[in-house]
Amino acid sequence: MLPAHVTLVEVGPRDGLQNEVQPVATADKIELVRLLEHAGLGHIEVTSFVSPKWVPQMADASAVLAGVRAPGVRDARVRHSALVPNLKGLETALAGPRASWPDEIVVFTAASESFCQRNTHCSIDESLERFAPVVARARAEGLGVRGSISCALGCPYEGDVPPEAVARVAAGLKALGADHCGVSDTIGVGTARRVQAAMEAALRHFDVDAVSGHFHDTCGQALVNVYACLQMGVHTFDASVAGLGGCPYARGATGNVATEEVLYLLRGLGIDTGVDLDRLLDAASFISARLGRTVPSRAGRALLAAR
Ligand code: HMG
Ligand code: MG
């Protein structure tokens, strides 16, 4: 039995754009989010409050969030999240009026020590210690807290990552009070059975309603990995419009699985998402044009050609 409904968390504006070297105008980021909302996406990772020295593309995080949540622009049905690596990031996210705060923050660590060091300059245990006051403050303010575990399948520096490493970090996130655990294949090397084992490791500590898959598509396995998780009853997946993205600390890894490809799969399976594929293609075309390329996903190209 596959789930009847799937929640797609659109991460293109964050995971997608963070990896783009060419600057993208703040107004274009806001327009991208608007188009995604128009397509029916109800949960969007809008930006990240990380160090602009390390990820310059996200330096306009406050302006983007304020823009998408401005009166007359904001769609109150949509949940906006933002990545927050530390207390400084949370303070910046909460510096403006409450209406411009994210609904939810995402704290991110890794199942591999080397990646955690490269990405956030600390060990896994230190990252969890760093998150403790962040999660406590976010909770006190009534914000949701998602945790994300990078390199849950493989690490660019250490190779294969065992499920036990995922379970250990999932336990740490649970102990902190995160209400959600994302299992992330940062470099897109997982295959179906291994992805199921990594997800099972997270499910030792989180309910099936509180886990999600975040699959980069480097080796072309992401859709199969989504299907493998659907078979386990998992019903929340991150995806990135036009397959944008990657991580600046995972050289060679490609973007997330394209939202339009996941939607094409789910639609074919009769699984409801509330997202309109045609409107989603408008968002894919818009951002691809802004980046000076054609829509790279196969479903996106085929469906646009057939228009
Ligand atoms: P650090 O350099 O170790 O920290 O950064 P620090 O506390 O020593 O601070 C150094 C400087 O950064 C200081 O400024 C701080 O003020 C500043 P200076 O005195 O040199 O002028 N700083 C900040 N500025 C703005 N916002 C902040 C902030 N914190 C410190 N929040 C830190 C540690 C984690 C902040 C840094 O390493 C960083 O920002 N890394 C970026 C990590 C990142 O964005 N990675 C990509 C996102 S994660 C991802 O893509 C994976 C995911 O998609 C899942 C998957 O696929 O695996 C989620
Ligand atoms: Mg990612």
mmCIF file of C-alpha atoms and ligand atoms in Angstrom:
data_model
loop_
_atom_site.group_PDB
_atom_site.id
_atom_site.type_symbol
_atom_site.label_atom_id
_atom_site.label_comp_id
_atom_site.label_asym_id
_atom_site.label_seq_id
_atom_site.Cartn_x
_atom_site.Cartn_y
_atom_site.Cartn_z
ATOM 1 C CA MET A 1 0.000 0.000 0.000
ATOM 2 C CA LEU A 2 1.430 3.352 -1.023
ATOM 3 C CA PRO A 3 0.411 6.556 0.799
ATOM 4 C CA ALA A 4 -2.689 8.278 -0.634
ATOM 5 C CA HIS A 5 -1.202 11.739 -0.130
ATOM 6 C CA VAL A 6 2.370 13.028 -0.314
ATOM 7 C CA THR A 7 3.712 16.347 0.937
ATOM 8 C CA LEU A 8 6.338 17.836 -1.322
ATOM 9 C CA VAL A 9 8.716 20.244 0.381
ATOM 10 C CA GLU A 10 10.067 22.534 -2.314
ATOM 11 C CA VAL A 11 13.734 23.273 -1.598
ATOM 12 C CA GLY A 12 14.698 24.910 -4.902
ATOM 13 C CA PRO A 13 14.891 28.486 -3.587
ATOM 14 C CA ARG A 14 17.333 27.321 -0.901
ATOM 15 C CA ASP A 15 19.134 24.106 -1.845
ATOM 16 C CA GLY A 16 18.775 24.956 -5.521
ATOM 17 C CA LEU A 17 20.005 28.498 -5.543
ATOM 18 C CA GLN A 18 22.682 28.154 -2.842
ATOM 19 C CA ASN A 19 24.806 26.289 -5.329
ATOM 20 C CA GLU A 20 24.542 28.876 -8.101
ATOM 21 C CA VAL A 21 27.689 30.963 -8.458
ATOM 22 C CA GLN A 22 26.035 33.721 -10.496
ATOM 23 C CA PRO A 23 24.108 36.117 -8.273
ATOM 24 C CA VAL A 24 20.334 35.756 -8.518
ATOM 25 C CA ALA A 25 18.387 38.966 -7.859
ATOM 26 C CA THR A 26 16.376 39.047 -4.642
ATOM 27 C CA ALA A 27 13.261 39.980 -6.645
ATOM 28 C CA ASP A 28 13.701 36.859 -8.805
ATOM 29 C CA LYS A 29 13.979 34.653 -5.724
ATOM 30 C CA ILE A 30 10.750 36.146 -4.400
ATOM 31 C CA GLU A 31 9.052 35.662 -7.764
ATOM 32 C CA LEU A 32 10.206 32.031 -7.848
ATOM 33 C CA VAL A 33 8.585 31.395 -4.466
ATOM 34 C CA ARG A 34 5.400 33.129 -5.656
ATOM 35 C CA LEU A 35 5.235 30.901 -8.746
ATOM 36 C CA LEU A 36 5.825 27.785 -6.641
ATOM 37 C CA GLU A 37 3.015 28.807 -4.307
ATOM 38 C CA HIS A 38 0.802 29.443 -7.316
ATOM 39 C CA ALA A 39 1.523 25.868 -8.402
ATOM 40 C CA GLY A 40 0.117 24.641 -5.083
ATOM 41 C CA LEU A 41 3.280 23.856 -3.149
ATOM 42 C CA GLY A 42 2.328 24.255 0.491
ATOM 43 C CA HIS A 43 5.740 23.937 2.078
ATOM 44 C CA ILE A 44 8.728 25.842 0.734
ATOM 45 C CA GLU A 45 12.296 26.106 2.020
ATOM 46 C CA VAL A 46 12.829 29.730 1.163
ATOM 47 C CA THR A 47 16.397 30.573 2.172
ATOM 48 C CA SER A 48 19.121 30.022 4.757
ATOM 49 C CA PHE A 49 20.610 32.200 7.479
ATOM 50 C CA VAL A 50 24.162 30.962 7.092
ATOM 51 C CA SER A 51 27.411 32.864 6.871
ATOM 52 C CA PRO A 52 27.482 34.980 3.673
ATOM 53 C CA LYS A 53 31.231 34.461 3.652
ATOM 54 C CA TRP A 54 30.622 30.757 2.981
ATOM 55 C CA VAL A 55 27.422 30.924 0.926
ATOM 56 C CA PRO A 56 27.189 34.406 -0.670
ATOM 57 C CA GLN A 57 24.027 33.530 -2.621
ATOM 58 C CA MET A 58 22.036 33.372 0.642
ATOM 59 C CA ALA A 59 23.228 36.775 1.899
ATOM 60 C CA ASP A 60 19.798 38.291 1.155
ATOM 61 C CA ALA A 61 17.959 35.782 3.381
ATOM 62 C CA SER A 62 16.148 38.450 5.438
ATOM 63 C CA ALA A 63 15.016 40.350 2.329
ATOM 64 C CA VAL A 64 13.776 37.202 0.587
ATOM 65 C CA LEU A 65 11.794 36.052 3.594
ATOM 66 C CA ALA A 66 10.353 39.522 4.177
ATOM 67 C CA GLY A 67 9.454 39.695 0.469
ATOM 68 C CA VAL A 68 7.590 36.394 0.305
ATOM 69 C CA ARG A 69 5.777 37.137 3.566
ATOM 70 C CA ALA A 70 4.896 40.766 2.799
ATOM 71 C CA PRO A 71 1.240 41.743 3.232
ATOM 72 C CA GLY A 72 -0.566 41.198 -0.042
ATOM 73 C CA VAL A 73 2.084 38.723 -1.232
ATOM 74 C CA ARG A 74 2.034 36.081 1.444
ATOM 75 C CA ASP A 75 -0.180 33.052 1.032
ATOM 76 C CA ALA A 76 -1.003 32.138 4.645
ATOM 77 C CA ARG A 77 -1.648 28.505 3.693
ATOM 78 C CA VAL A 78 2.006 28.050 2.763
ATOM 79 C CA ARG A 79 4.607 27.005 5.308
ATOM 80 C CA HIS A 80 7.957 28.771 4.873
ATOM 81 C CA SER A 81 11.110 27.294 6.324
ATOM 82 C CA ALA A 82 14.672 28.551 6.518
ATOM 83 C CA LEU A 83 17.966 26.862 7.327
ATOM 84 C CA VAL A 84 19.595 28.047 10.537
ATOM 85 C CA PRO A 85 23.067 26.788 11.492
ATOM 86 C CA ASN A 86 23.496 28.509 14.864
ATOM 87 C CA LEU A 87 22.082 31.051 17.303
ATOM 88 C CA LYS A 88 23.393 33.943 15.241
ATOM 89 C CA GLY A 89 21.411 32.694 12.257
ATOM 90 C CA LEU A 90 18.253 32.347 14.339
ATOM 91 C CA GLU A 91 18.665 35.845 15.766
ATOM 92 C CA THR A 92 18.929 37.241 12.238
ATOM 93 C CA ALA A 93 15.874 35.231 11.143
ATOM 94 C CA LEU A 94 13.869 36.664 14.044
ATOM 95 C CA ALA A 95 15.209 40.226 13.848
ATOM 96 C CA GLY A 96 12.338 41.685 11.814
ATOM 97 C CA PRO A 97 8.618 41.846 12.561
ATOM 98 C CA ARG A 98 7.000 38.563 13.493
ATOM 99 C CA ALA A 99 5.118 38.423 10.202
ATOM 100 C CA SER A 100 8.435 38.008 8.395
ATOM 101 C CA TRP A 101 9.729 35.161 10.571
ATOM 102 C CA PRO A 102 9.872 31.689 9.035
ATOM 103 C CA ASP A 103 7.165 29.260 10.165
ATOM 104 C CA GLU A 104 9.850 26.695 10.699
ATOM 105 C CA ILE A 105 13.612 26.431 10.972
ATOM 106 C CA VAL A 106 15.810 23.642 9.674
ATOM 107 C CA VAL A 107 18.875 22.659 11.664
ATOM 108 C CA PHE A 108 21.351 20.580 9.729
ATOM 109 C CA THR A 109 24.072 18.187 10.729
ATOM 110 C CA ALA A 110 25.533 15.046 9.156
ATOM 111 C CA ALA A 111 26.014 11.326 9.629
ATOM 112 C CA SER A 112 29.675 11.724 8.641
ATOM 113 C CA GLU A 113 32.228 13.611 10.736
ATOM 114 C CA SER A 114 34.291 14.846 7.783
ATOM 115 C CA PHE A 115 31.311 16.382 6.038
ATOM 116 C CA CYS A 116 30.052 17.977 9.237
ATOM 117 C CA GLN A 117 33.472 19.599 9.714
ATOM 118 C CA ARG A 118 33.649 20.867 6.128
ATOM 119 C CA ASN A 119 30.064 22.115 6.085
ATOM 120 C CA THR A 120 29.731 23.657 9.523
ATOM 121 C CA HIS A 121 33.253 23.636 11.032
ATOM 122 C CA CYS A 122 32.385 21.411 13.963
ATOM 123 C CA SER A 123 31.968 17.757 14.918
ATOM 124 C CA ILE A 124 28.561 16.042 14.881
ATOM 125 C CA ASP A 125 28.323 16.229 18.685
ATOM 126 C CA GLU A 126 29.327 19.888 18.639
ATOM 127 C CA SER A 127 26.682 20.605 16.003
ATOM 128 C CA LEU A 128 24.011 19.043 18.215
ATOM 129 C CA GLU A 129 25.268 21.088 21.204
ATOM 130 C CA ARG A 130 25.158 24.203 19.036
ATOM 131 C CA PHE A 131 21.539 23.458 18.100
ATOM 132 C CA ALA A 132 20.312 23.037 21.691
ATOM 133 C CA PRO A 133 19.731 26.759 22.384
ATOM 134 C CA VAL A 134 18.571 27.279 18.777
ATOM 135 C CA VAL A 135 15.867 24.614 19.075
ATOM 136 C CA ALA A 136 14.866 25.811 22.557
ATOM 137 C CA ARG A 137 14.407 29.412 21.355
ATOM 138 C CA ALA A 138 12.575 28.363 18.200
ATOM 139 C CA ARG A 139 10.253 26.160 20.246
ATOM 140 C CA ALA A 140 9.641 28.963 22.748
ATOM 141 C CA GLU A 141 8.631 31.208 19.833
ATOM 142 C CA GLY A 142 6.246 28.570 18.504
ATOM 143 C CA LEU A 143 8.252 27.753 15.372
ATOM 144 C CA GLY A 144 8.512 24.278 13.896
ATOM 145 C CA VAL A 145 11.922 22.587 13.905
ATOM 146 C CA ARG A 146 13.087 20.190 11.233
ATOM 147 C CA GLY A 147 16.391 18.396 11.532
ATOM 148 C CA SER A 148 18.315 17.302 8.469
ATOM 149 C CA ILE A 149 20.964 14.575 8.366
ATOM 150 C CA SER A 150 23.392 15.072 5.501
ATOM 151 C CA CYS A 151 25.465 12.232 4.050
ATOM 152 C CA ALA A 152 23.008 9.637 5.321
ATOM 153 C CA LEU A 153 24.075 7.278 2.501
ATOM 154 C CA GLY A 154 27.535 8.357 1.511
ATOM 155 C CA CYS A 155 30.110 11.028 2.166
ATOM 156 C CA PRO A 156 32.416 12.706 -0.363
ATOM 157 C CA TYR A 157 35.317 12.288 2.078
ATOM 158 C CA GLU A 158 34.540 8.987 3.895
ATOM 159 C CA GLY A 159 32.619 6.853 1.360
ATOM 160 C CA ASP A 160 29.682 4.663 2.416
ATOM 161 C CA VAL A 161 27.881 5.688 5.598
ATOM 162 C CA PRO A 162 26.243 2.897 7.673
ATOM 163 C CA PRO A 163 22.630 3.108 8.948
ATOM 164 C CA GLU A 164 23.923 3.056 12.551
ATOM 165 C CA ALA A 165 25.485 6.480 11.973
ATOM 166 C CA VAL A 166 22.093 7.785 10.811
ATOM 167 C CA ALA A 167 20.345 6.271 13.830
ATOM 168 C CA ARG A 168 22.832 7.928 16.196
ATOM 169 C CA VAL A 169 22.233 11.405 14.742
ATOM 170 C CA ALA A 170 18.471 10.844 14.547
ATOM 171 C CA ALA A 171 18.535 10.016 18.277
ATOM 172 C CA GLY A 172 20.437 13.248 18.907
ATOM 173 C CA LEU A 173 17.916 15.310 16.932
ATOM 174 C CA LYS A 174 15.030 13.672 18.769
ATOM 175 C CA ALA A 175 16.645 14.385 22.132
ATOM 176 C CA LEU A 176 17.013 18.045 21.131
ATOM 177 C CA GLY A 177 13.298 18.325 20.451
ATOM 178 C CA ALA A 178 13.280 18.425 16.645
ATOM 179 C CA ASP A 179 9.838 17.471 15.385
ATOM 180 C CA HIS A 180 11.044 16.163 12.051
ATOM 181 C CA CYS A 181 14.020 14.246 10.684
ATOM 182 C CA GLY A 182 15.149 14.546 7.068
ATOM 183 C CA VAL A 183 17.290 11.749 5.653
ATOM 184 C CA SER A 184 19.532 13.377 3.069
ATOM 185 C CA ASP A 185 21.548 11.740 0.334
ATOM 186 C CA THR A 186 23.749 14.779 -0.170
ATOM 187 C CA ILE A 187 25.858 13.314 -2.940
ATOM 188 C CA GLY A 188 23.158 11.154 -4.521
ATOM 189 C CA VAL A 189 24.872 7.777 -4.239
ATOM 190 C CA GLY A 190 22.149 5.769 -2.464
ATOM 191 C CA THR A 191 20.293 2.884 -4.042
ATOM 192 C CA ALA A 192 16.863 1.582 -3.035
ATOM 193 C CA ARG A 193 17.716 -1.004 -0.374
ATOM 194 C CA ARG A 194 20.369 1.170 1.259
ATOM 195 C CA VAL A 195 18.013 4.147 1.302
ATOM 196 C CA GLN A 196 15.379 1.982 2.990
ATOM 197 C CA ALA A 197 17.943 0.963 5.619
ATOM 198 C CA ALA A 198 18.885 4.608 6.261
ATOM 199 C CA MET A 199 15.212 5.519 6.544
ATOM 200 C CA GLU A 200 14.596 2.597 8.909
ATOM 201 C CA ALA A 201 17.408 3.971 11.077
ATOM 202 C CA ALA A 202 15.638 7.344 11.310
ATOM 203 C CA LEU A 203 12.327 5.574 11.969
ATOM 204 C CA ARG A 204 13.816 4.045 15.122
ATOM 205 C CA HIS A 205 13.523 7.532 16.633
ATOM 206 C CA PHE A 206 10.859 9.367 14.610
ATOM 207 C CA ASP A 207 7.358 8.447 13.565
ATOM 208 C CA VAL A 208 6.701 7.867 9.861
ATOM 209 C CA ASP A 209 4.768 11.165 9.797
ATOM 210 C CA ALA A 210 7.925 12.943 10.974
ATOM 211 C CA VAL A 211 10.531 11.721 8.481
ATOM 212 C CA SER A 212 11.295 12.783 4.943
ATOM 213 C CA GLY A 213 13.608 11.897 2.099
ATOM 214 C CA HIS A 214 15.951 14.446 0.502
ATOM 215 C CA PHE A 215 17.613 12.841 -2.462
ATOM 216 C CA HIS A 216 20.151 14.461 -4.741
ATOM 217 C CA ASP A 217 20.106 12.820 -8.148
ATOM 218 C CA THR A 218 23.807 12.478 -8.958
ATOM 219 C CA CYS A 219 23.605 8.806 -9.933
ATOM 220 C CA GLY A 220 20.063 8.945 -11.347
ATOM 221 C CA GLN A 221 18.595 6.925 -8.468
ATOM 222 C CA ALA A 222 16.556 9.595 -6.722
ATOM 223 C CA LEU A 223 13.140 8.700 -8.163
ATOM 224 C CA VAL A 224 13.678 5.025 -7.413
ATOM 225 C CA ASN A 225 14.711 6.011 -3.904
ATOM 226 C CA VAL A 226 11.520 8.043 -3.497
ATOM 227 C CA TYR A 227 9.536 4.989 -4.598
ATOM 228 C CA ALA A 228 11.451 2.747 -2.185
ATOM 229 C CA CYS A 229 10.486 5.103 0.659
ATOM 230 C CA LEU A 230 6.849 5.293 -0.495
ATOM 231 C CA GLN A 231 6.767 1.509 -0.107
ATOM 232 C CA MET A 232 7.680 2.040 3.556
ATOM 233 C CA GLY A 233 4.817 4.508 4.028
ATOM 234 C CA VAL A 234 7.053 7.608 4.000
ATOM 235 C CA HIS A 235 4.967 10.460 2.616
ATOM 236 C CA THR A 236 7.148 13.592 2.755
ATOM 237 C CA PHE A 237 9.874 14.355 0.244
ATOM 238 C CA ASP A 238 12.057 17.341 -0.504
ATOM 239 C CA ALA A 239 12.431 18.195 -4.171
ATOM 240 C CA SER A 240 13.809 21.067 -6.166
ATOM 241 C CA VAL A 241 12.093 22.731 -9.099
ATOM 242 C CA ALA A 242 14.034 22.164 -12.343
ATOM 243 C CA GLY A 243 16.357 19.876 -10.375
ATOM 244 C CA LEU A 244 18.324 22.870 -9.171
ATOM 245 C CA GLY A 245 20.889 22.560 -6.528
ATOM 246 C CA GLY A 246 23.653 20.867 -4.739
ATOM 247 C CA CYS A 247 25.805 21.628 -1.793
ATOM 248 C CA PRO A 248 28.897 23.836 -2.034
ATOM 249 C CA TYR A 249 30.641 21.309 0.264
ATOM 250 C CA ALA A 250 29.875 18.268 -1.920
ATOM 251 C CA ARG A 251 31.785 18.822 -5.153
ATOM 252 C CA GLY A 252 30.397 16.982 -8.165
ATOM 253 C CA ALA A 253 27.053 16.245 -6.540
ATOM 254 C CA THR A 254 24.130 17.373 -8.664
ATOM 255 C CA GLY A 255 20.842 18.953 -7.675
ATOM 256 C CA ASN A 256 17.949 17.479 -5.820
ATOM 257 C CA VAL A 257 15.491 15.298 -7.608
ATOM 258 C CA ALA A 258 13.399 17.638 -9.764
ATOM 259 C CA THR A 259 9.993 18.455 -8.267
ATOM 260 C CA GLU A 260 8.317 18.023 -11.656
ATOM 261 C CA GLU A 261 9.759 14.500 -11.970
ATOM 262 C CA VAL A 262 8.569 13.460 -8.512
ATOM 263 C CA LEU A 263 5.186 14.974 -9.294
ATOM 264 C CA TYR A 264 5.037 13.096 -12.600
ATOM 265 C CA LEU A 265 5.751 9.852 -10.740
ATOM 266 C CA LEU A 266 3.197 10.537 -7.998
ATOM 267 C CA ARG A 267 0.529 11.620 -10.444
ATOM 268 C CA GLY A 268 1.018 8.364 -12.353
ATOM 269 C CA LEU A 269 0.608 6.434 -9.107
ATOM 270 C CA GLY A 270 -2.625 8.283 -8.318
ATOM 271 C CA ILE A 271 -1.063 9.905 -5.236
ATOM 272 C CA ASP A 272 -2.442 13.318 -4.339
ATOM 273 C CA THR A 273 -0.053 16.242 -3.720
ATOM 274 C CA GLY A 274 -2.187 19.325 -4.381
ATOM 275 C CA VAL A 275 0.432 20.544 -6.872
ATOM 276 C CA ASP A 276 -0.416 21.535 -10.448
ATOM 277 C CA LEU A 277 2.223 20.173 -12.818
ATOM 278 C CA ASP A 278 1.597 22.730 -15.545
ATOM 279 C CA ARG A 279 2.011 25.669 -13.190
ATOM 280 C CA LEU A 280 5.082 24.037 -11.703
ATOM 281 C CA LEU A 281 6.580 23.992 -15.189
ATOM 282 C CA ASP A 282 6.059 27.771 -15.309
ATOM 283 C CA ALA A 283 8.205 28.080 -12.189
ATOM 284 C CA ALA A 284 10.817 25.722 -13.693
ATOM 285 C CA SER A 285 10.894 27.753 -16.929
ATOM 286 C CA PHE A 286 11.124 31.049 -15.054
ATOM 287 C CA ILE A 287 14.115 30.143 -12.906
ATOM 288 C CA SER A 288 15.892 28.277 -15.704
ATOM 289 C CA ALA A 289 15.569 31.354 -17.960
ATOM 290 C CA ARG A 290 16.897 33.574 -15.177
ATOM 291 C CA LEU A 291 19.889 31.251 -14.850
ATOM 292 C CA GLY A 292 20.419 31.293 -18.613
ATOM 293 C CA ARG A 293 19.653 27.642 -19.310
ATOM 294 C CA THR A 294 16.856 25.415 -20.475
ATOM 295 C CA VAL A 295 14.919 23.306 -17.981
ATOM 296 C CA PRO A 296 17.296 20.403 -17.365
ATOM 297 C CA SER A 297 14.956 17.732 -15.967
ATOM 298 C CA ARG A 298 13.788 15.084 -18.432
ATOM 299 C CA ALA A 299 10.119 15.291 -17.483
ATOM 300 C CA GLY A 300 10.336 19.082 -17.556
ATOM 301 C CA ARG A 301 11.867 19.134 -21.053
ATOM 302 C CA ALA A 302 9.414 16.580 -22.430
ATOM 303 C CA LEU A 303 6.322 18.234 -20.994
ATOM 304 C CA LEU A 304 7.387 21.724 -22.069
ATOM 305 C CA ALA A 305 8.103 20.492 -25.597
ATOM 306 C CA ALA A 306 4.594 19.003 -25.736
ATOM 307 C CA ARG A 307 2.916 22.284 -24.727
HETATM 308 P P1 HMG B 1 32.221 29.479 11.407
HETATM 309 O O1 HMG B 1 33.061 30.260 10.478
HETATM 310 O O2 HMG B 1 32.793 28.207 11.878
HETATM 311 O O3 HMG B 1 31.681 30.247 12.646
HETATM 312 O O4 HMG B 1 30.824 29.257 10.723
HETATM 313 P P2 HMG B 1 32.159 31.341 13.553
HETATM 314 O O5 HMG B 1 31.158 31.311 14.650
HETATM 315 O O6 HMG B 1 33.617 31.175 13.850
HETATM 316 O O7 HMG B 1 31.960 32.721 12.701
HETATM 317 C C1 HMG B 1 32.803 33.097 11.654
HETATM 318 C C2 HMG B 1 32.198 34.279 10.933
HETATM 319 O O8 HMG B 1 30.927 33.931 10.378
HETATM 320 C C3 HMG B 1 31.934 35.461 11.847
HETATM 321 O O9 HMG B 1 32.064 36.634 11.080
HETATM 322 C C4 HMG B 1 30.487 35.272 12.225
HETATM 323 O O10 HMG B 1 29.884 36.468 12.604
HETATM 324 C C5 HMG B 1 29.918 34.764 10.930
HETATM 325 P P3 HMG B 1 33.454 37.467 11.031
HETATM 326 O O11 HMG B 1 33.720 37.803 12.463
HETATM 327 O O12 HMG B 1 34.476 36.550 10.435
HETATM 328 O O13 HMG B 1 33.121 38.614 10.155
HETATM 329 N N1 HMG B 1 28.717 33.952 11.132
HETATM 330 C C6 HMG B 1 27.533 34.201 10.545
HETATM 331 N N2 HMG B 1 27.137 35.153 9.691
HETATM 332 C C7 HMG B 1 25.835 35.096 9.299
HETATM 333 N N3 HMG B 1 24.973 34.163 9.687
HETATM 334 C C8 HMG B 1 25.338 33.196 10.535
HETATM 335 C C9 HMG B 1 26.682 33.202 10.996
HETATM 336 N N4 HMG B 1 27.354 32.397 11.825
HETATM 337 C C10 HMG B 1 28.597 32.869 11.895
HETATM 338 N N5 HMG B 1 24.467 32.272 10.901
HETATM 339 C C11 HMG B 1 28.773 28.291 10.112
HETATM 340 C C12 HMG B 1 29.914 28.282 11.118
HETATM 341 C C13 HMG B 1 27.968 27.020 10.262
HETATM 342 C C14 HMG B 1 27.900 29.482 10.392
HETATM 343 C C15 HMG B 1 29.388 28.397 8.704
HETATM 344 O O14 HMG B 1 30.295 27.355 8.549
HETATM 345 C C16 HMG B 1 28.366 28.374 7.615
HETATM 346 O O15 HMG B 1 27.549 29.268 7.470
HETATM 347 N N6 HMG B 1 28.423 27.324 6.767
HETATM 348 C C17 HMG B 1 27.541 27.225 5.624
HETATM 349 C C18 HMG B 1 26.950 25.871 5.607
HETATM 350 C C19 HMG B 1 25.921 25.785 4.504
HETATM 351 O O16 HMG B 1 25.160 26.692 4.265
HETATM 352 N N7 HMG B 1 25.916 24.624 3.809
HETATM 353 C C20 HMG B 1 24.923 24.374 2.818
HETATM 354 C C21 HMG B 1 23.587 24.124 3.441
HETATM 355 S S1 HMG B 1 23.452 22.503 4.137
HETATM 356 C C22 HMG B 1 22.952 21.536 2.789
HETATM 357 O O17 HMG B 1 22.897 22.011 1.685
HETATM 358 C C23 HMG B 1 22.574 20.126 3.051
HETATM 359 C C24 HMG B 1 21.071 19.873 2.949
HETATM 360 O O18 HMG B 1 20.566 20.287 1.691
HETATM 361 C C25 HMG B 1 20.810 18.391 3.116
HETATM 362 C C26 HMG B 1 21.717 17.557 2.175
HETATM 363 O O19 HMG B 1 21.535 17.563 0.967
HETATM 364 O O20 HMG B 1 22.608 16.936 2.750
HETATM 365 C C27 HMG B 1 20.304 20.606 4.043
HETATM 366 MG MG MG B 2 20.624 19.123 -0.140
#
